[in-house]
Short mmCIF file of C-alpha atoms in Angstrom, two decimals:
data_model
loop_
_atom_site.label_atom_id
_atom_site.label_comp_id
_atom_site.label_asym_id
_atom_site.label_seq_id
_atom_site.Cartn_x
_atom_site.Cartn_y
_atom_site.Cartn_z
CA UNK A 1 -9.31 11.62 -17.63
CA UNK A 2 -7.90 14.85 -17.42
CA UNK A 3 -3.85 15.12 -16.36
CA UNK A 4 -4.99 16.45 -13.15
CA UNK A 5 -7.58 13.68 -12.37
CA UNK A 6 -4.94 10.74 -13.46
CA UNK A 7 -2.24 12.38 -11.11
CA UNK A 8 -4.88 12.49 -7.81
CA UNK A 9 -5.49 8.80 -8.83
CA UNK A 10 -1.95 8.05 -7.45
CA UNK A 11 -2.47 9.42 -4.16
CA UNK A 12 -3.48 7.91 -0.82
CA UNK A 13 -3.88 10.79 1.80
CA UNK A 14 -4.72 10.44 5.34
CA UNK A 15 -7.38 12.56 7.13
CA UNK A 16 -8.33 13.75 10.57
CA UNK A 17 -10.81 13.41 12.99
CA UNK A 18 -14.32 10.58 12.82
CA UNK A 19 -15.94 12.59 9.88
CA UNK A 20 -15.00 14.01 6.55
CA UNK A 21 -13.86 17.83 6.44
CA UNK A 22 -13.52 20.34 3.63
CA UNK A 23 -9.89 19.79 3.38
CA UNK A 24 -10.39 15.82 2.56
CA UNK A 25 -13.41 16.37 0.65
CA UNK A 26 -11.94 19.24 -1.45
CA UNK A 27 -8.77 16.52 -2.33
CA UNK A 28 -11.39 13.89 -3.41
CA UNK A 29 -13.60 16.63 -5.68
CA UNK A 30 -11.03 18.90 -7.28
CA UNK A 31 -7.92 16.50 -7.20
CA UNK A 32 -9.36 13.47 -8.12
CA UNK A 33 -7.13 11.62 -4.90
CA UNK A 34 -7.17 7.66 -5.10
CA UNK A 35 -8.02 6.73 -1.94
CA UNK A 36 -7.86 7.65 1.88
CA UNK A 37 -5.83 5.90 4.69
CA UNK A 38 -7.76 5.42 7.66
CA UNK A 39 -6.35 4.98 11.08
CA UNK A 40 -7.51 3.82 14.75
CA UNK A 41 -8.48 7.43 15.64
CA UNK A 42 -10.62 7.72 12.63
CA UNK A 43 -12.71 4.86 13.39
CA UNK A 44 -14.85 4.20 16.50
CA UNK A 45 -17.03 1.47 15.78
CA UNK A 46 -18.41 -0.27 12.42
CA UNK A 47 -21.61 2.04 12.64
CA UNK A 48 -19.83 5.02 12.34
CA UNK A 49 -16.70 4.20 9.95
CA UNK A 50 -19.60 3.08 7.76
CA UNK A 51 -21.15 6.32 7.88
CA UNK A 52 -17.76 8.07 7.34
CA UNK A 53 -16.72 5.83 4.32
CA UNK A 54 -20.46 6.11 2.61
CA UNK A 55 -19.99 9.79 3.05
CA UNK A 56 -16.22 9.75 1.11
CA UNK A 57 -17.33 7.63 -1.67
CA UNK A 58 -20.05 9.65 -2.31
CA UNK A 59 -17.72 12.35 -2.65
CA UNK A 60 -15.44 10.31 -5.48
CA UNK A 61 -15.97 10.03 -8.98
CA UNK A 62 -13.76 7.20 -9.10
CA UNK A 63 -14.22 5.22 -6.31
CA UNK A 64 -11.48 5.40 -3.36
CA UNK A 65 -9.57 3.23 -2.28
CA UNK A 66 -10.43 3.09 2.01
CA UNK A 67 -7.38 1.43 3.16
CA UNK A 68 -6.38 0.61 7.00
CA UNK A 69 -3.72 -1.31 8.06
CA UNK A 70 -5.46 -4.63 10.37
CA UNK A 71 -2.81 -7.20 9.80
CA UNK A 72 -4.11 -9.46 12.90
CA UNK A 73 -1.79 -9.52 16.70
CA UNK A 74 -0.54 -5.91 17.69
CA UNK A 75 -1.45 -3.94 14.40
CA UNK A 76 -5.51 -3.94 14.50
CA UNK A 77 -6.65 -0.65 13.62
CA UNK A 78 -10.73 -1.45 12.98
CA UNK A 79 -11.89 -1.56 16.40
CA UNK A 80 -15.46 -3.57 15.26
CA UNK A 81 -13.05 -6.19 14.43
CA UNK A 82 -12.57 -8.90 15.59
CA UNK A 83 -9.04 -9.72 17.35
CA UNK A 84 -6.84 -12.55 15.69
CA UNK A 85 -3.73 -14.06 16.64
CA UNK A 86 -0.36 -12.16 14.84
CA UNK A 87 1.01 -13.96 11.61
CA UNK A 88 4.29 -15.04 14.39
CA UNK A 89 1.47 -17.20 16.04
CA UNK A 90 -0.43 -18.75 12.89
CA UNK A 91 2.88 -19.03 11.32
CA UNK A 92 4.60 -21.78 14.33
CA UNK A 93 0.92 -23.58 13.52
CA UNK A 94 2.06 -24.03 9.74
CA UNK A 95 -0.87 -24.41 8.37
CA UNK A 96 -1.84 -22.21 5.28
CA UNK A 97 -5.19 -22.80 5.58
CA UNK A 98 -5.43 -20.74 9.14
CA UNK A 99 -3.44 -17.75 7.64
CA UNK A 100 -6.15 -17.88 4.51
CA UNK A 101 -9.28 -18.38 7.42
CA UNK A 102 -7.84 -15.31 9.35
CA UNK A 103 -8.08 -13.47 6.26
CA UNK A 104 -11.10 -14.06 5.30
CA UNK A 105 -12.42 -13.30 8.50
CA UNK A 106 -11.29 -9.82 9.06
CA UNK A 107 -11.62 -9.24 5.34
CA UNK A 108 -15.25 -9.92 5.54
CA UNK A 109 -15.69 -7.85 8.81
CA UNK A 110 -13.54 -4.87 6.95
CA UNK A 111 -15.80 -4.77 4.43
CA UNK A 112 -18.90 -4.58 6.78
CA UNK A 113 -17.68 -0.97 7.55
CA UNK A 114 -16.58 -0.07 4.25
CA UNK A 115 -13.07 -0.46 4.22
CA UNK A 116 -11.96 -2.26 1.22
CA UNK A 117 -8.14 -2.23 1.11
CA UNK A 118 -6.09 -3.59 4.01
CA UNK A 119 -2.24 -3.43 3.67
CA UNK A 120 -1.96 -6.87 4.13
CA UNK A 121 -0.68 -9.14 4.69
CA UNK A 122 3.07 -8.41 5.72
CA UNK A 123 5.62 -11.41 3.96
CA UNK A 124 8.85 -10.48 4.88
CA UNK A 125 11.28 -12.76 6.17
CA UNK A 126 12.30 -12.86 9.93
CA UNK A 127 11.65 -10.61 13.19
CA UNK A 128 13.58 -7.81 12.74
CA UNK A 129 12.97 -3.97 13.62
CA UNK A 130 9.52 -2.57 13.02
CA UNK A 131 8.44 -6.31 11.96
CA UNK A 132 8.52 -8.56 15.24
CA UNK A 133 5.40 -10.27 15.71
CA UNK A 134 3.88 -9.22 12.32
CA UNK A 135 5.97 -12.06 10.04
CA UNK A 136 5.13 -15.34 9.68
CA UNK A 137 8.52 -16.90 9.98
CA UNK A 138 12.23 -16.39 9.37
CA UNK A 139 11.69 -19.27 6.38
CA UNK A 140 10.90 -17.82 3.32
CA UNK A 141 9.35 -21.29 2.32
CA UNK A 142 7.01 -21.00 5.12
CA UNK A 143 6.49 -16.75 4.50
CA UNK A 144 5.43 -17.82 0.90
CA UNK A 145 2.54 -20.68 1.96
CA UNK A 146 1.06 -18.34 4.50
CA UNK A 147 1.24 -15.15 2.40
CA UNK A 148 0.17 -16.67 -0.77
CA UNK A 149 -2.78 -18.05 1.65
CA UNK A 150 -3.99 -14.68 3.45
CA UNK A 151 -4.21 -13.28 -0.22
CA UNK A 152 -6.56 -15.93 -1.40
CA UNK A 153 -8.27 -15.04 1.67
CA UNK A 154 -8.58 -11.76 0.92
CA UNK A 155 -9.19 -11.84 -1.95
CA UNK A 156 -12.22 -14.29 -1.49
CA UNK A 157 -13.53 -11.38 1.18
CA UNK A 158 -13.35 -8.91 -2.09
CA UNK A 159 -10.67 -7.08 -0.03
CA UNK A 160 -7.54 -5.33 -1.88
CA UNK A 161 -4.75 -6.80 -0.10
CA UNK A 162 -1.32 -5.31 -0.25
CA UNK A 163 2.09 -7.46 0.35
CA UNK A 164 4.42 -5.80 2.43
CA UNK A 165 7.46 -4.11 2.06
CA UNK A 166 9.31 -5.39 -0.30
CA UNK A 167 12.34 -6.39 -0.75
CA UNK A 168 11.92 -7.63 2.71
CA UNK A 169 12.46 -5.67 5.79
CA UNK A 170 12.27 -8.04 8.05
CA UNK A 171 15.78 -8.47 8.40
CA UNK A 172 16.60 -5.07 9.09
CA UNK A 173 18.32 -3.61 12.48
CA UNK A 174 16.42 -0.30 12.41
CA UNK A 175 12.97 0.95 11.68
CA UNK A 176 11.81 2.91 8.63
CA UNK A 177 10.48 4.88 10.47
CA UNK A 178 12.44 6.91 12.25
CA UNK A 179 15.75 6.14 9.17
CA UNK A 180 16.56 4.66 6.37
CA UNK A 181 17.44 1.11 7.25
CA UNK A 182 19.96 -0.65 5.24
CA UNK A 183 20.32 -4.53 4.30
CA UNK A 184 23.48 -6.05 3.43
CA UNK A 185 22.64 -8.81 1.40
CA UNK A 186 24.52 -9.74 -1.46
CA UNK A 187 21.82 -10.75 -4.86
CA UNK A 188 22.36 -14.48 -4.13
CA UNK A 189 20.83 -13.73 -0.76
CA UNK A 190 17.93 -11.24 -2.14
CA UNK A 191 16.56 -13.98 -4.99
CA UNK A 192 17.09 -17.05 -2.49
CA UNK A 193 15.75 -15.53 0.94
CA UNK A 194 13.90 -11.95 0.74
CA UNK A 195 12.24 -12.10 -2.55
CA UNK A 196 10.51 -15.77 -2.80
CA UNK A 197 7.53 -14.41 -0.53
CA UNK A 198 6.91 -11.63 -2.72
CA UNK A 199 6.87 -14.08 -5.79
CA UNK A 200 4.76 -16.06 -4.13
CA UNK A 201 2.25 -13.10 -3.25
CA UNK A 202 2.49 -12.23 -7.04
CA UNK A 203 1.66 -15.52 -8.53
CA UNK A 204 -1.48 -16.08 -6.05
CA UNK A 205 -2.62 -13.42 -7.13
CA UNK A 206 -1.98 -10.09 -5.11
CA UNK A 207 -3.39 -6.79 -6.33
CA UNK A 208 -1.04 -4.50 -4.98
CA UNK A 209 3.16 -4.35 -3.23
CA UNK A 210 4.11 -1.86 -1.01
CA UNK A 211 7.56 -1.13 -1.76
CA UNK A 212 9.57 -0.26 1.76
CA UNK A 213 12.08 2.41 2.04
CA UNK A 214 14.97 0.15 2.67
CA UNK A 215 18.60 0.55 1.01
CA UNK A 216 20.05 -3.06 -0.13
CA UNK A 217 23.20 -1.75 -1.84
CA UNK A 218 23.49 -5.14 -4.49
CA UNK A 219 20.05 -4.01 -5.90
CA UNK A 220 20.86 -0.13 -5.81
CA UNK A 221 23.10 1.57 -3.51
CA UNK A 222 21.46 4.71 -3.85
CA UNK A 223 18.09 5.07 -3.00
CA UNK A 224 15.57 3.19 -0.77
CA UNK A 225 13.78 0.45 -2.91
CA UNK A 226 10.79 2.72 -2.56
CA UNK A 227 12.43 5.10 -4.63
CA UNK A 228 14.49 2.89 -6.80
CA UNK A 229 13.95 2.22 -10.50
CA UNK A 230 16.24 -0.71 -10.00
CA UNK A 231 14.70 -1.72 -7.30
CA UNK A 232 10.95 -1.16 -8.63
CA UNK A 233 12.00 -2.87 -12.20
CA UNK A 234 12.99 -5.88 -9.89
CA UNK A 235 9.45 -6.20 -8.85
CA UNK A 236 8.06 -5.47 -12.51
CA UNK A 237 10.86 -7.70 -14.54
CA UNK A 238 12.04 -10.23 -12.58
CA UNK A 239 8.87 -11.73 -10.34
CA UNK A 240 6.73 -10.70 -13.60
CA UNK A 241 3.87 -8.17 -11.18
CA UNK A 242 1.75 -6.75 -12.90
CA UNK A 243 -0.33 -5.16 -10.86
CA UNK A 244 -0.31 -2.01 -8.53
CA UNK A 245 3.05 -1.07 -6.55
CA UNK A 246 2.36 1.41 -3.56
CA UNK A 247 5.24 3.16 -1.58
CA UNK A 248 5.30 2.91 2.16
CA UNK A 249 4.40 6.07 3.92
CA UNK A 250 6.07 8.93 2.42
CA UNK A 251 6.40 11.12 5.48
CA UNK A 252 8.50 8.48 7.32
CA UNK A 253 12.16 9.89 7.78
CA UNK A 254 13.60 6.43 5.49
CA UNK A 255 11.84 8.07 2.02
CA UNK A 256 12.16 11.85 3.17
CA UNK A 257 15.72 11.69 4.34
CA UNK A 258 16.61 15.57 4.97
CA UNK A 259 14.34 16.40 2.51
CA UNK A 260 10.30 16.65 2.29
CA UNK A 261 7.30 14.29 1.64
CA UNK A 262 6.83 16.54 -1.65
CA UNK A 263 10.39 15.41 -2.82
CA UNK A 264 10.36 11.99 -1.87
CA UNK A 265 6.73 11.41 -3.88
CA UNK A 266 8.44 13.11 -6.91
CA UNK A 267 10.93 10.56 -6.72
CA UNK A 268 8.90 7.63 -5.98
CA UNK A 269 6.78 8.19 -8.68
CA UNK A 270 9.79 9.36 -11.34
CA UNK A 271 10.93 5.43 -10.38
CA UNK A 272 7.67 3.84 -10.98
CA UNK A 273 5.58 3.89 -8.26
CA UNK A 274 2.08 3.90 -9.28
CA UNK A 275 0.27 4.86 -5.42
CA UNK A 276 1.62 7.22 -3.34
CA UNK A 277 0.82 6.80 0.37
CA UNK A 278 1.30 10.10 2.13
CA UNK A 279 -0.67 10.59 5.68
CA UNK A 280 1.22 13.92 6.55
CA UNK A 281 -0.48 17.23 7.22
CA UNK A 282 -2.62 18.21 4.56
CA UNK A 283 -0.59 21.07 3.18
CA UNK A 284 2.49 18.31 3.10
CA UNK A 285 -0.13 15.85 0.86
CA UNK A 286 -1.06 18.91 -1.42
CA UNK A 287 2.24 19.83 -1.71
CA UNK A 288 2.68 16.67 -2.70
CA UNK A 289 0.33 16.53 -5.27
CA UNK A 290 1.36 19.47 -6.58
CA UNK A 291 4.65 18.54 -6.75
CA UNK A 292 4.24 15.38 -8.94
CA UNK A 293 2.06 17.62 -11.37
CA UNK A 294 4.44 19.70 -11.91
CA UNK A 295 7.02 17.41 -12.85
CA UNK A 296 4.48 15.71 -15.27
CA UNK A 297 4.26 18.71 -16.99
CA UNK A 298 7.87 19.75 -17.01
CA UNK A 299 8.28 16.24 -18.34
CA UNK A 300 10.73 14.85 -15.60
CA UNK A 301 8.01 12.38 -15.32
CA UNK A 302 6.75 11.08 -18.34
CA UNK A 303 2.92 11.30 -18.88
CA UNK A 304 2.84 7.80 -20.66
CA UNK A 305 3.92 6.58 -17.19
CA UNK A 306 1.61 7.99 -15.33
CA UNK A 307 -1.30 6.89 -17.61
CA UNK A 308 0.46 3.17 -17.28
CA UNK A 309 -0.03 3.57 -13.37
CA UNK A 310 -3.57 4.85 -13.84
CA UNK A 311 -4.57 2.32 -15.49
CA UNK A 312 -3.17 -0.39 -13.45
CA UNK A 313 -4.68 1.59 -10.52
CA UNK A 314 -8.16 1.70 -12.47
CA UNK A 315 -8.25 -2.16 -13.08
CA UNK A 316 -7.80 -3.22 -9.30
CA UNK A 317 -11.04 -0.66 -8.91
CA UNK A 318 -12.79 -2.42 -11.66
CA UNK A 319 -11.99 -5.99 -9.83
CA UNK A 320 -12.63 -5.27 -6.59
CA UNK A 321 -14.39 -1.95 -6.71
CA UNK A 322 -17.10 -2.39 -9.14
CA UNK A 323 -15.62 1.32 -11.37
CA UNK A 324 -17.69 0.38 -14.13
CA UNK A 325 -21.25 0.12 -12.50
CA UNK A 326 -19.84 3.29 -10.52
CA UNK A 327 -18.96 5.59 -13.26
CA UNK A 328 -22.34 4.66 -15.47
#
């Protein structure tokens, strides 16, 4: 694979509208992207998202990645569907085996419209900003059974699930969104209470972590964890994951700061990142990718690295995207 090719592979972009245009389809042909983000406006029914996701794929020579975010409760972007009660609800029933049912379910019913990632499901710890309804529990014994559940659900529904956002923002006071939230937790607090979800995730199996852009100043007091290599090495080193870490949207104000999507995916991937979710305007996503090329070849990011994230990226496609058969 070309340099090129492997850096599109570390790309998620968003895209516009119900059916592919030139601008989405050009990204998949000539950039290689990894995958597309798909939202409620891009999908009207399970007819029709079908239609649109057949039509992407046959534009890939790798196959994408077609990820939505349909965690159950308030955040249910596949409108075909159907609805499920929020992880707050299955977690007060503390039983594992509803949280790995509920996955299954909409797993199997993502998949039925071609959608074959789903970042989910979300472990953090407690109901703070941006979270609310969408955690199991403010016990991170309790987190870990029904996290380490929805994966095996997932997983059994051949869907790519994705544990969110580590290090843990549920027990942050502001949203990521709109800034860069910041947890005061000293590393006692971090291994005992935000990171034993994520370990769980890990050892049942999950193929991916989205890393959240969330400053806890005892694991760097720098950057967000989404652009940490402290942070990041955590993840790698210490709760042993092996598999694919993706950065929370890059065009939300806690990566970008006062700076630009382009920037913030430079850094993200300089840290170890291996995906780069980035749902912007499409000159802000080629940007992007032109931006993490270029530091590739300059050599601020080393090419090694980026053939380790490819390659992590291209055996989740292999388990749960059949690349082989594909690419023959």
């Amino acid at each position: 694979m070309s340099l090129r090719a492997a850096v599109g592979q570390m790309f998620i972009v968003g895209m516009r509208g119900t059916t592919p245009d030139r601008r989405v389809e050009g990204m998949i042909r000539e950039e290689n992207i990894g995958g597309v983000m798909l939202f409620g406006y891009n999908m009207q029914s399970r007819e029709q998202t079908r239609a649109l996701t057949g039509a992407l794929q046959r534009e890939a020579r790798v196959p994408l990645f077609i990820a939505t975010d349909q965690e159950g409760g308030e955040v249910a972007d596949a409108p075909w569907v159907s609805p499920e009660p929020s992880a707050e609800v299955i977690g007060r029933g503390g039983d594992p085996g509803e949280a790995r049912k509920v996955a299954l379910k909409m797993g199997r019913q993502l998949r039925a419209g071609g959608v074959n990632t789903d970042f989910a499901p979300v472990v953090d710890t407690g109901f703070g900003a941006a979270i609310g309804s969408r955690s199991y529990g403010e016990d991170p014994a309790l987190v870990s059974k029904m996290g380490a559940a929805a994966v095996r659900g997932f997983r059994e529904a051949g869907i790519v699930s994705v544990a969110k956002h580590f290090p843990n923002h549920g027990v942050a006071t502001s949203d990521s969104h709109t800034g860069l939230p910041i947890v005061d937790h000293d590393l006692r607090t971090v291994r005992a209470y935000d990171l034993p979800p994520f370990e769980a995730a890990v050892q049942a199996g999950v193929p991916m972590v989205m890393v959240g852009h969330l400053l806890y100043p005892a694991i760097d007091p720098e950057r967000p964890a989404s652009l940490s290599p402290k942070a990041i090495g955590m993840l790698r080193h210490d709760l042993g994951f092996r598999g694919v870490i993706v950065t929370d949207d890059l065009n939300m104000a806690g990566a970008t700061g006062s700076g630009t999507p382009a920037e913030a995916a430079v850094r993200a991937a300089k840290a170890g990142a291996d995906l780069l979710l980035i749902t912007s305007s499409y000159g802000q996503e080629e940007a992007a990718y032109r931006a993490v090329l270029r530091a590739v070849r300059s050599g601020e990011i080393p090419e090694r690295q980026v053939r380790a994230s490819v390659r992590r990226i291209l055996e989740v496609k292999r388990e749960y995207l059949g690349y082989e058969t594909h690419a023959r």
